[in-house]
PDB file of C-alpha atoms in Angstrom:
ATOM      1  CA  MET W 400     232.007 304.443  17.224  1.00  0.00           C
ATOM      2  CA  PHE W 401     232.042 308.199  16.197  1.00  0.00           C
ATOM      3  CA  LYS W 402     235.449 309.205  16.429  1.00  0.00           C
ATOM      4  CA  GLU W 403     236.740 312.620  18.065  1.00  0.00           C
ATOM      5  CA  ALA W 404     238.879 313.671  14.604  1.00  0.00           C
ATOM      6  CA  GLU W 405     235.493 313.303  12.476  1.00  0.00           C
ATOM      7  CA  ILE W 406     233.924 315.779  14.725  1.00  0.00           C
ATOM      8  CA  ARG W 407     236.709 317.355  14.925  1.00  0.00           C
ATOM      9  CA  THR W 408     235.732 317.937  11.029  1.00  0.00           C
ATOM     10  CA  PHE W 409     232.444 319.442  11.538  1.00  0.00           C
ATOM     11  CA  VAL W 410     233.547 321.734  14.721  1.00  0.00           C
ATOM     12  CA  GLU W 411     236.106 323.425  11.603  1.00  0.00           C
ATOM     13  CA  GLY W 412     233.486 323.689   9.060  1.00  0.00           C
ATOM     14  CA  THR W 413     231.008 325.275  11.237  1.00  0.00           C
ATOM     15  CA  THR W 414     234.046 328.026  12.204  1.00  0.00           C
ATOM     16  CA  ASN W 415     234.688 328.264   8.473  1.00  0.00           C
ATOM     17  CA  TYR W 416     230.789 328.877   8.337  1.00  0.00           C
ATOM     18  CA  PHE W 417     231.116 331.771   9.659  1.00  0.00           C
ATOM     19  CA  GLU W 418     234.222 332.914   9.263  1.00  0.00           C
ATOM     20  CA  VAL W 419     233.787 333.221   5.976  1.00  0.00           C
ATOM     21  CA  SER W 420     229.868 333.740   5.043  1.00  0.00           C
ATOM     22  CA  ALA W 421     229.282 336.500   8.028  1.00  0.00           C
ATOM     23  CA  GLN W 422     232.680 337.389   8.493  1.00  0.00           C
ATOM     24  CA  GLN W 423     233.037 337.278  11.601  1.00  0.00           C
ATOM     25  CA  SER W 424     234.331 334.246  13.353  1.00  0.00           C
ATOM     26  CA  ALA W 425     232.042 332.203  15.928  1.00  0.00           C
ATOM     27  CA  THR W 426     233.425 330.054  19.194  1.00  0.00           C
ATOM     28  CA  VAL W 427     232.118 326.245  19.817  1.00  0.00           C
ATOM     29  CA  GLY W 428     231.836 325.101  22.885  1.00  0.00           C
ATOM     30  CA  SER W 429     232.991 321.457  23.834  1.00  0.00           C
ATOM     31  CA  PRO W 430     230.872 319.314  21.975  1.00  0.00           C
ATOM     32  CA  TYR W 431     229.092 317.075  24.176  1.00  0.00           C
ATOM     33  CA  LEU W 432     227.290 313.167  23.193  1.00  0.00           C
ATOM     34  CA  VAL W 433     223.110 313.233  24.500  1.00  0.00           C
ATOM     35  CA  THR W 434     222.016 309.321  24.583  1.00  0.00           C
ATOM     36  CA  ASP W 435     219.062 310.096  25.939  1.00  0.00           C
ATOM     37  CA  GLY W 436     217.726 310.698  21.552  1.00  0.00           C
ATOM     38  CA  LYS W 437     216.709 314.401  22.809  1.00  0.00           C
ATOM     39  CA  PRO W 438     219.348 316.388  21.393  1.00  0.00           C
ATOM     40  CA  GLY W 439     217.183 319.697  21.100  1.00  0.00           C
ATOM     41  CA  ALA W 440     215.788 322.127  18.327  1.00  0.00           C
ATOM     42  CA  TYR W 441     215.496 326.257  18.331  1.00  0.00           C
ATOM     43  CA  GLU W 442     212.967 327.704  16.047  1.00  0.00           C
ATOM     44  CA  TYR W 443     214.521 326.571  12.860  1.00  0.00           C
ATOM     45  CA  THR W 444     216.037 323.295  12.344  1.00  0.00           C
ATOM     46  CA  GLY W 445     217.505 322.650   8.746  1.00  0.00           C
ATOM     47  CA  VAL W 446     218.296 318.551   8.668  1.00  0.00           C
ATOM     48  CA  ILE W 447     220.497 316.194   5.855  1.00  0.00           C
ATOM     49  CA  GLY W 448     220.117 313.095   5.362  1.00  0.00           C
ATOM     50  CA  ILE W 449     223.328 310.641   4.791  1.00  0.00           C
ATOM     51  CA  THR W 450     223.604 307.939   3.330  1.00  0.00           C
ATOM     52  CA  GLY W 451     225.981 305.811   2.152  1.00  0.00           C
ATOM     53  CA  ALA W 452     229.179 304.972   3.576  1.00  0.00           C
ATOM     54  CA  ARG W 453     227.344 306.379   6.863  1.00  0.00           C
ATOM     55  CA  LYS W 454     223.800 307.227   7.765  1.00  0.00           C
ATOM     56  CA  GLY W 455     221.937 309.517  10.144  1.00  0.00           C
ATOM     57  CA  ILE W 456     221.570 312.976   9.893  1.00  0.00           C
ATOM     58  CA  VAL W 457     222.962 316.298  10.556  1.00  0.00           C
ATOM     59  CA  TYR W 458     221.426 319.432  11.957  1.00  0.00           C
ATOM     60  CA  PHE W 459     222.066 323.023  12.543  1.00  0.00           C
ATOM     61  CA  THR W 460     219.261 324.683  14.410  1.00  0.00           C
ATOM     62  CA  ALA W 461     218.989 328.226  15.591  1.00  0.00           C
ATOM     63  CA  PRO W 462     216.798 330.908  16.220  1.00  0.00           C
ATOM     64  CA  ARG W 463     215.888 333.354  14.411  1.00  0.00           C
ATOM     65  CA  GLY W 464     217.401 336.371  15.548  1.00  0.00           C
ATOM     66  CA  MET W 465     220.321 334.969  14.767  1.00  0.00           C
ATOM     67  CA  LEU W 466     219.482 333.989  10.946  1.00  0.00           C
ATOM     68  CA  THR W 467     218.141 337.401  10.156  1.00  0.00           C
ATOM     69  CA  VAL W 468     221.720 339.064  11.795  1.00  0.00           C
ATOM     70  CA  LEU W 469     223.153 336.092   9.903  1.00  0.00           C
ATOM     71  CA  LEU W 470     221.413 337.175   6.412  1.00  0.00           C
ATOM     72  CA  MET W 471     222.284 340.307   6.965  1.00  0.00           C
ATOM     73  CA  ARG W 472     225.559 339.763   7.209  1.00  0.00           C
ATOM     74  CA  MET W 473     225.488 338.044   3.904  1.00  0.00           C
ATOM     75  CA  GLN W 474     224.167 341.416   2.534  1.00  0.00           C
ATOM     76  CA  GLU W 475     220.333 339.965   2.360  1.00  0.00           C
ATOM     77  CA  THR W 476     217.977 342.782   2.891  1.00  0.00           C
ATOM     78  CA  ASP W 477     215.116 340.368   2.816  1.00  0.00           C
ATOM     79  CA  THR W 478     214.398 338.664   5.794  1.00  0.00           C
ATOM     80  CA  SER W 479     211.754 336.910   5.356  1.00  0.00           C
ATOM     81  CA  ASP W 480     210.646 333.667   6.715  1.00  0.00           C
ATOM     82  CA  GLU W 481     211.262 332.314   4.013  1.00  0.00           C
ATOM     83  CA  ASN W 482     214.846 332.839   3.022  1.00  0.00           C
ATOM     84  CA  ILE W 483     215.836 332.466   7.309  1.00  0.00           C
ATOM     85  CA  LYS W 484     214.276 328.730   6.427  1.00  0.00           C
ATOM     86  CA  ASP W 485     216.853 328.729   2.842  1.00  0.00           C
ATOM     87  CA  LEU W 486     219.280 329.947   5.107  1.00  0.00           C
ATOM     88  CA  VAL W 487     219.225 327.583   8.032  1.00  0.00           C
ATOM     89  CA  GLY W 488     218.633 324.885   5.109  1.00  0.00           C
ATOM     90  CA  GLU W 489     221.975 325.691   3.173  1.00  0.00           C
ATOM     91  CA  VAL W 490     223.720 326.653   6.014  1.00  0.00           C
ATOM     92  CA  ALA W 491     223.514 322.707   7.626  1.00  0.00           C
ATOM     93  CA  ASN W 492     224.277 321.555   3.592  1.00  0.00           C
ATOM     94  CA  THR W 493     227.752 323.919   3.243  1.00  0.00           C
ATOM     95  CA  ILE W 494     228.422 321.794   6.882  1.00  0.00           C
ATOM     96  CA  SER W 495     227.831 318.476   5.811  1.00  0.00           C
ATOM     97  CA  GLY W 496     228.828 318.666   1.617  1.00  0.00           C
ATOM     98  CA  ASN W 497     232.508 320.085   3.363  1.00  0.00           C
ATOM     99  CA  ALA W 498     232.427 317.561   5.986  1.00  0.00           C
ATOM    100  CA  ARG W 499     233.205 315.062   2.490  1.00  0.00           C
ATOM    101  CA  ARG W 500     236.852 316.790   2.362  1.00  0.00           C
ATOM    102  CA  ASP W 501     237.638 313.972   5.334  1.00  0.00           C
ATOM    103  CA  PHE W 502     234.760 311.591   4.558  1.00  0.00           C
ATOM    104  CA  GLY W 503     235.151 311.189   1.304  1.00  0.00           C
ATOM    105  CA  LYS W 504     232.326 311.016  -1.774  1.00  0.00           C
ATOM    106  CA  ASN W 505     230.559 307.797   0.223  1.00  0.00           C
ATOM    107  CA  PHE W 506     229.459 310.662   2.521  1.00  0.00           C
ATOM    108  CA  VAL W 507     225.816 310.963   0.583  1.00  0.00           C
ATOM    109  CA  ILE W 508     224.089 313.890   1.220  1.00  0.00           C
ATOM    110  CA  SER W 509     220.682 315.134   0.564  1.00  0.00           C
ATOM    111  CA  VAL W 510     219.480 318.670  -0.050  1.00  0.00           C
ATOM    112  CA  PRO W 511     218.132 319.803   2.992  1.00  0.00           C
ATOM    113  CA  VAL W 512     214.761 319.287   5.100  1.00  0.00           C
ATOM    114  CA  VAL W 513     213.596 322.788   6.734  1.00  0.00           C
ATOM    115  CA  ILE W 514     211.166 322.573  10.423  1.00  0.00           C
ATOM    116  CA  ALA W 515     210.700 325.719  11.131  1.00  0.00           C
ATOM    117  CA  HIS W 516     207.879 326.549  14.413  1.00  0.00           C
ATOM    118  CA  GLU W 517     208.225 322.980  15.553  1.00  0.00           C
ATOM    119  CA  THR W 518     210.984 321.445  17.293  1.00  0.00           C
ATOM    120  CA  GLU W 519     209.099 319.277  18.544  1.00  0.00           C
ATOM    121  CA  LYS W 520     209.151 317.702  15.037  1.00  0.00           C
ATOM    122  CA  VAL W 521     213.147 317.238  14.893  1.00  0.00           C
ATOM    123  CA  THR W 522     214.297 313.994  15.529  1.00  0.00           C
ATOM    124  CA  THR W 523     217.032 311.927  15.441  1.00  0.00           C
ATOM    125  CA  PRO W 524     217.571 308.044  14.226  1.00  0.00           C
ATOM    126  CA  HIS W 525     219.256 307.311  17.170  1.00  0.00           C
ATOM    127  CA  THR W 526     219.541 307.505  20.854  1.00  0.00           C
ATOM    128  CA  ARG W 527     223.397 308.423  20.525  1.00  0.00           C
ATOM    129  CA  SER W 528     223.879 312.068  19.097  1.00  0.00           C
ATOM    130  CA  PHE W 529     226.895 314.550  19.321  1.00  0.00           C
ATOM    131  CA  VAL W 530     226.383 318.317  20.266  1.00  0.00           C
ATOM    132  CA  ILE W 531     228.648 320.601  18.759  1.00  0.00           C
ATOM    133  CA  PRO W 532     227.320 324.505  20.497  1.00  0.00           C
ATOM    134  CA  ILE W 533     227.793 327.431  18.545  1.00  0.00           C
ATOM    135  CA  ASN W 534     228.312 331.383  20.124  1.00  0.00           C
ATOM    136  CA  TRP W 535     228.080 334.122  17.745  1.00  0.00           C
ATOM    137  CA  ARG W 536     227.728 337.187  18.846  1.00  0.00           C
ATOM    138  CA  THR W 537     224.708 337.216  21.104  1.00  0.00           C
ATOM    139  CA  HIS W 538     223.821 334.556  20.472  1.00  0.00           C
ATOM    140  CA  SER W 539     223.004 330.234  20.604  1.00  0.00           C
ATOM    141  CA  ALA W 540     223.136 327.529  18.071  1.00  0.00           C
ATOM    142  CA  LYS W 541     223.700 323.975  17.485  1.00  0.00           C
ATOM    143  CA  LEU W 542     224.884 321.386  15.001  1.00  0.00           C
ATOM    144  CA  VAL W 543     223.825 317.575  16.161  1.00  0.00           C
ATOM    145  CA  VAL W 544     225.606 314.724  14.084  1.00  0.00           C
ATOM    146  CA  CYS W 545     224.276 311.839  14.421  1.00  0.00           C
ATOM    147  CA  LEU W 546     225.487 308.987  12.513  1.00  0.00           C
ATOM    148  CA  GLU W 547     225.469 305.089  13.022  1.00  0.00           C
TER     149      GLU W 547
ATOM    150  CA  MET L1292     234.791 347.378  -7.287  1.00  0.00           C
ATOM    151  CA  GLU L1293     233.545 346.705 -10.743  1.00  0.00           C
ATOM    152  CA  ILE L1294     236.241 345.403 -13.058  1.00  0.00           C
ATOM    153  CA  THR L1295     235.949 346.355 -16.950  1.00  0.00           C
ATOM    154  CA  ASP L1296     237.152 345.690 -20.005  1.00  0.00           C
ATOM    155  CA  SER L1297     235.089 346.866 -22.746  1.00  0.00           C
ATOM    156  CA  THR L1298     237.022 345.597 -25.289  1.00  0.00           C
ATOM    157  CA  LYS L1299     234.876 342.222 -25.169  1.00  0.00           C
ATOM    158  CA  ALA L1300     231.382 341.532 -25.651  1.00  0.00           C
ATOM    159  CA  THR L1301     229.236 341.091 -22.903  1.00  0.00           C
ATOM    160  CA  LEU L1302     228.684 337.871 -22.283  1.00  0.00           C
ATOM    161  CA  LYS L1303     225.582 336.102 -20.252  1.00  0.00           C
ATOM    162  CA  LEU L1304     225.730 334.366 -17.350  1.00  0.00           C
ATOM    163  CA  MET L1305     222.931 331.751 -15.990  1.00  0.00           C
ATOM    164  CA  ILE L1306     222.757 330.796 -11.557  1.00  0.00           C
ATOM    165  CA  VAL L1307     221.476 327.627 -11.060  1.00  0.00           C
ATOM    166  CA  ASP L1308     221.166 326.635  -6.959  1.00  0.00           C
ATOM    167  CA  ASP L1309     218.223 325.505  -5.015  1.00  0.00           C
ATOM    168  CA  SER L1310     218.922 327.773  -2.578  1.00  0.00           C
ATOM    169  CA  ASN L1311     217.490 331.490  -3.457  1.00  0.00           C
ATOM    170  CA  ILE L1312     219.698 333.293  -0.973  1.00  0.00           C
ATOM    171  CA  ILE L1313     222.766 331.747  -3.247  1.00  0.00           C
ATOM    172  CA  ARG L1314     221.136 332.458  -6.359  1.00  0.00           C
ATOM    173  CA  ARG L1315     220.553 336.498  -5.140  1.00  0.00           C
ATOM    174  CA  ARG L1316     224.418 336.708  -3.231  1.00  0.00           C
ATOM    175  CA  ILE L1317     225.794 335.387  -6.905  1.00  0.00           C
ATOM    176  CA  GLU L1318     223.842 337.968  -8.786  1.00  0.00           C
ATOM    177  CA  ARG L1319     224.461 340.807  -6.191  1.00  0.00           C
ATOM    178  CA  SER L1320     228.229 339.886  -5.758  1.00  0.00           C
ATOM    179  CA  GLN L1321     229.116 338.985  -9.271  1.00  0.00           C
ATOM    180  CA  GLN L1322     231.145 342.704  -9.629  1.00  0.00           C
ATOM    181  CA  ILE L1323     232.081 341.258 -13.458  1.00  0.00           C
ATOM    182  CA  ALA L1324     230.835 344.036 -16.081  1.00  0.00           C
ATOM    183  CA  ARG L1325     230.984 342.028 -19.516  1.00  0.00           C
ATOM    184  CA  LEU L1326     228.350 339.167 -17.641  1.00  0.00           C
ATOM    185  CA  GLU L1327     224.685 340.178 -17.026  1.00  0.00           C
ATOM    186  CA  VAL L1328     222.703 338.256 -15.099  1.00  0.00           C
ATOM    187  CA  VAL L1329     219.986 336.423 -17.656  1.00  0.00           C
ATOM    188  CA  GLY L1330     217.930 333.800 -15.194  1.00  0.00           C
ATOM    189  CA  SER L1331     218.574 331.707 -12.319  1.00  0.00           C
ATOM    190  CA  ALA L1332     217.127 328.684 -12.246  1.00  0.00           C
ATOM    191  CA  SER L1333     216.151 326.236  -8.416  1.00  0.00           C
ATOM    192  CA  ASN L1334     217.188 322.805  -9.855  1.00  0.00           C
ATOM    193  CA  GLY L1335     218.676 321.112 -12.509  1.00  0.00           C
ATOM    194  CA  ARG L1336     215.740 320.132 -14.759  1.00  0.00           C
ATOM    195  CA  ALA L1337     214.231 324.443 -14.759  1.00  0.00           C
ATOM    196  CA  ALA L1338     217.472 324.418 -15.614  1.00  0.00           C
ATOM    197  CA  VAL L1339     218.089 322.935 -18.916  1.00  0.00           C
ATOM    198  CA  GLU L1340     215.191 324.847 -20.399  1.00  0.00           C
ATOM    199  CA  MET L1341     215.596 328.295 -19.583  1.00  0.00           C
ATOM    200  CA  PHE L1342     219.254 327.089 -21.228  1.00  0.00           C
ATOM    201  CA  ILE L1343     217.868 326.563 -24.380  1.00  0.00           C
ATOM    202  CA  ARG L1344     215.427 330.301 -23.563  1.00  0.00           C
ATOM    203  CA  THR L1345     218.566 332.441 -23.251  1.00  0.00           C
ATOM    204  CA  GLN L1346     220.854 329.757 -24.223  1.00  0.00           C
ATOM    205  CA  PRO L1347     224.038 332.019 -21.833  1.00  0.00           C
ATOM    206  CA  ASP L1348     227.288 331.599 -22.177  1.00  0.00           C
ATOM    207  CA  VAL L1349     228.537 331.558 -18.924  1.00  0.00           C
ATOM    208  CA  VAL L1350     226.485 329.090 -16.069  1.00  0.00           C
ATOM    209  CA  THR L1351     226.823 328.540 -12.308  1.00  0.00           C
ATOM    210  CA  MET L1352     226.043 325.405 -10.877  1.00  0.00           C
ATOM    211  CA  ASP L1353     225.454 324.189  -7.866  1.00  0.00           C
ATOM    212  CA  LEU L1354     225.590 319.934  -7.597  1.00  0.00           C
ATOM    213  CA  THR L1355     222.967 318.948  -4.329  1.00  0.00           C
ATOM    214  CA  MET L1356     219.523 319.503  -5.738  1.00  0.00           C
ATOM    215  CA  PRO L1357     216.409 318.002  -5.929  1.00  0.00           C
ATOM    216  CA  GLU L1358     215.036 317.565  -9.720  1.00  0.00           C
ATOM    217  CA  MET L1359     218.114 316.512 -11.482  1.00  0.00           C
ATOM    218  CA  ASP L1360     221.704 317.479  -9.529  1.00  0.00           C
ATOM    219  CA  GLY L1361     223.937 319.252 -10.526  1.00  0.00           C
ATOM    220  CA  VAL L1362     226.839 316.640 -12.118  1.00  0.00           C
ATOM    221  CA  GLU L1363     223.493 315.081 -14.431  1.00  0.00           C
ATOM    222  CA  CYS L1364     222.447 319.127 -15.221  1.00  0.00           C
ATOM    223  CA  VAL L1365     226.001 319.922 -16.741  1.00  0.00           C
ATOM    224  CA  GLU L1366     226.399 316.933 -18.940  1.00  0.00           C
ATOM    225  CA  GLU L1367     223.283 317.897 -19.993  1.00  0.00           C
ATOM    226  CA  LEU L1368     223.811 321.174 -20.990  1.00  0.00           C
ATOM    227  CA  VAL L1369     227.165 320.898 -22.540  1.00  0.00           C
ATOM    228  CA  SER L1370     225.364 317.996 -24.996  1.00  0.00           C
ATOM    229  CA  LEU L1371     223.640 321.375 -25.873  1.00  0.00           C
ATOM    230  CA  ASN L1372     226.502 323.640 -26.023  1.00  0.00           C
ATOM    231  CA  SER L1373     229.556 322.189 -25.323  1.00  0.00           C
ATOM    232  CA  ASN L1374     231.484 325.848 -26.268  1.00  0.00           C
ATOM    233  CA  VAL L1375     229.283 327.047 -22.407  1.00  0.00           C
ATOM    234  CA  LEU L1376     231.203 327.606 -19.975  1.00  0.00           C
ATOM    235  CA  ILE L1377     230.337 325.997 -16.425  1.00  0.00           C
ATOM    236  CA  LEU L1378     231.818 326.949 -12.211  1.00  0.00           C
ATOM    237  CA  VAL L1379     231.108 324.719 -10.040  1.00  0.00           C
ATOM    238  CA  VAL L1380     229.849 326.213  -6.558  1.00  0.00           C
ATOM    239  CA  SER L1381     229.430 323.704  -4.471  1.00  0.00           C
ATOM    240  CA  ALA L1382     229.565 322.528  -0.428  1.00  0.00           C
ATOM    241  CA  LEU L1383     230.626 318.844  -2.022  1.00  0.00           C
ATOM    242  CA  ALA L1384     234.278 319.908  -0.857  1.00  0.00           C
ATOM    243  CA  ASP L1385     235.919 316.320  -1.802  1.00  0.00           C
ATOM    244  CA  LYS L1386     238.562 316.310  -4.655  1.00  0.00           C
ATOM    245  CA  ALA L1387     236.547 312.855  -6.590  1.00  0.00           C
ATOM    246  CA  THR L1388     233.265 314.922  -6.850  1.00  0.00           C
ATOM    247  CA  ALA L1389     235.423 318.191  -8.086  1.00  0.00           C
ATOM    248  CA  VAL L1390     236.756 315.556 -10.783  1.00  0.00           C
ATOM    249  CA  GLU L1391     233.526 313.690 -11.356  1.00  0.00           C
ATOM    250  CA  ALA L1392     232.484 317.671 -12.193  1.00  0.00           C
ATOM    251  CA  ILE L1393     235.512 318.363 -14.990  1.00  0.00           C
ATOM    252  CA  GLU L1394     234.967 315.319 -16.196  1.00  0.00           C
ATOM    253  CA  LYS L1395     231.773 315.845 -17.564  1.00  0.00           C
ATOM    254  CA  GLY L1396     232.261 319.419 -19.042  1.00  0.00           C
ATOM    255  CA  ALA L1397     232.524 322.560 -16.221  1.00  0.00           C
ATOM    256  CA  ASN L1398     234.864 324.307 -16.380  1.00  0.00           C
ATOM    257  CA  GLY L1399     236.102 325.468 -13.089  1.00  0.00           C
ATOM    258  CA  PHE L1400     234.774 324.604  -9.420  1.00  0.00           C
ATOM    259  CA  LEU L1401     234.558 326.794  -6.041  1.00  0.00           C
ATOM    260  CA  CYS L1402     233.742 325.353  -2.731  1.00  0.00           C
ATOM    261  CA  LYS L1403     231.121 327.028  -0.485  1.00  0.00           C
ATOM    262  CA  PRO L1404     231.215 328.944   1.990  1.00  0.00           C
ATOM    263  CA  PHE L1405     232.511 331.372  -0.309  1.00  0.00           C
ATOM    264  CA  THR L1406     233.544 335.223   0.061  1.00  0.00           C
ATOM    265  CA  ASP L1407     232.731 337.500  -2.707  1.00  0.00           C
ATOM    266  CA  ARG L1408     236.203 338.122  -3.825  1.00  0.00           C
ATOM    267  CA  GLN L1409     236.865 334.325  -4.310  1.00  0.00           C
ATOM    268  CA  LEU L1410     233.981 333.881  -5.914  1.00  0.00           C
ATOM    269  CA  ASN L1411     234.979 336.942  -8.786  1.00  0.00           C
ATOM    270  CA  ASP L1412     238.582 335.331  -8.985  1.00  0.00           C
ATOM    271  CA  ALA L1413     236.345 331.837  -9.991  1.00  0.00           C
ATOM    272  CA  LEU L1414     234.570 333.974 -12.375  1.00  0.00           C
ATOM    273  CA  GLU L1415     237.724 336.167 -14.280  1.00  0.00           C
ATOM    274  CA  GLU L1416     239.362 332.748 -13.730  1.00  0.00           C
ATOM    275  CA  LEU L1417     236.833 331.185 -16.282  1.00  0.00           C
ATOM    276  CA  LEU L1418     236.675 333.657 -18.464  1.00  0.00           C
ATOM    277  CA  SER L1419     239.920 333.851 -19.341  1.00  0.00           C
ATOM    278  CA  GLU L1420     239.161 330.590 -21.289  1.00  0.00           C
ATOM    279  CA  ALA L1421     236.227 332.226 -23.153  1.00  0.00           C
TER     280      ALA L1421
END
C-alpha cells in the first residue's frame, strides 16, 4: 500500500526538478488515485521500470510545448524530436533516481523508455496508480506512480 | 564568468551520460578554462573505448546507463589509469550509491538536477585534488 509520505517524495522530486533545471517553479496539484488502469498520457512519456524492494513503473508525461520551453530554459537550442524524447526520459530518470534518497538503494530504476506520439501505448502494470498533476507556466503535465 | 588560472596545465575532460542533452549541458556549462572537452560517450562500454583513445585526466560519469553502468565503468577506468579524476553526476540520490562509487574510485558526486554553479563548484573541488 502506498503511503502519503511516499507520494510526498515524488512531489518534492518534481518541484525540485523544475526549480533547479528550469530555474522556475512548477506548481503541483493534489495527487489523486486512479483505479481503472488509465492514468492518461500526453504526447511524450518517459517510463522508468522499478524493481527491487518495490515493483512497478514511474512515468513523466508532457506535451511538446512544455518540453520545448523546458529545453530552452536549460539553454538548449536544439529542440528536435530526438532531444524532446531525451528530455522526457531524463526528467523521469531524475525524479525516480532522486526518490532513492528516501526509498534507499533497493529502489532499483531502469534506463528510461520513451513513448512518443502513441499515447495509447502508455500502460501501467497495475490498475491502481497515483497521478501527480504538474503545472508549469501555461503547460500541464503529470507524474504517474504505479507501484505494488 | 570564466574561471582562469594560467599557471596550471590544460586537463582533458571526457563526459559520459546516456542523455545527449546532459552531455551538451555539461560541455556548455563548465566554465573552467583549464578543462578541454576531448570527447563524450553515451554508455560505459563506449566510455572505456574513448578513454583508451583520448586518455582524459577528468571524467564526468552518469551511473544509470545501458550496456555498462557507471559504477562498473568507474572501476574499469581506474584500473586503466589510477590518477584519473572522476566526478559522478547522477540522479541516484541515496548515500549508499555515492559511497559505492567513491569506493570504486570516483573522487566526487554531484546529484542531478544541478545548476551551472553546482557543476562548476564540483569540478573545481575535484581539480583541487589534482
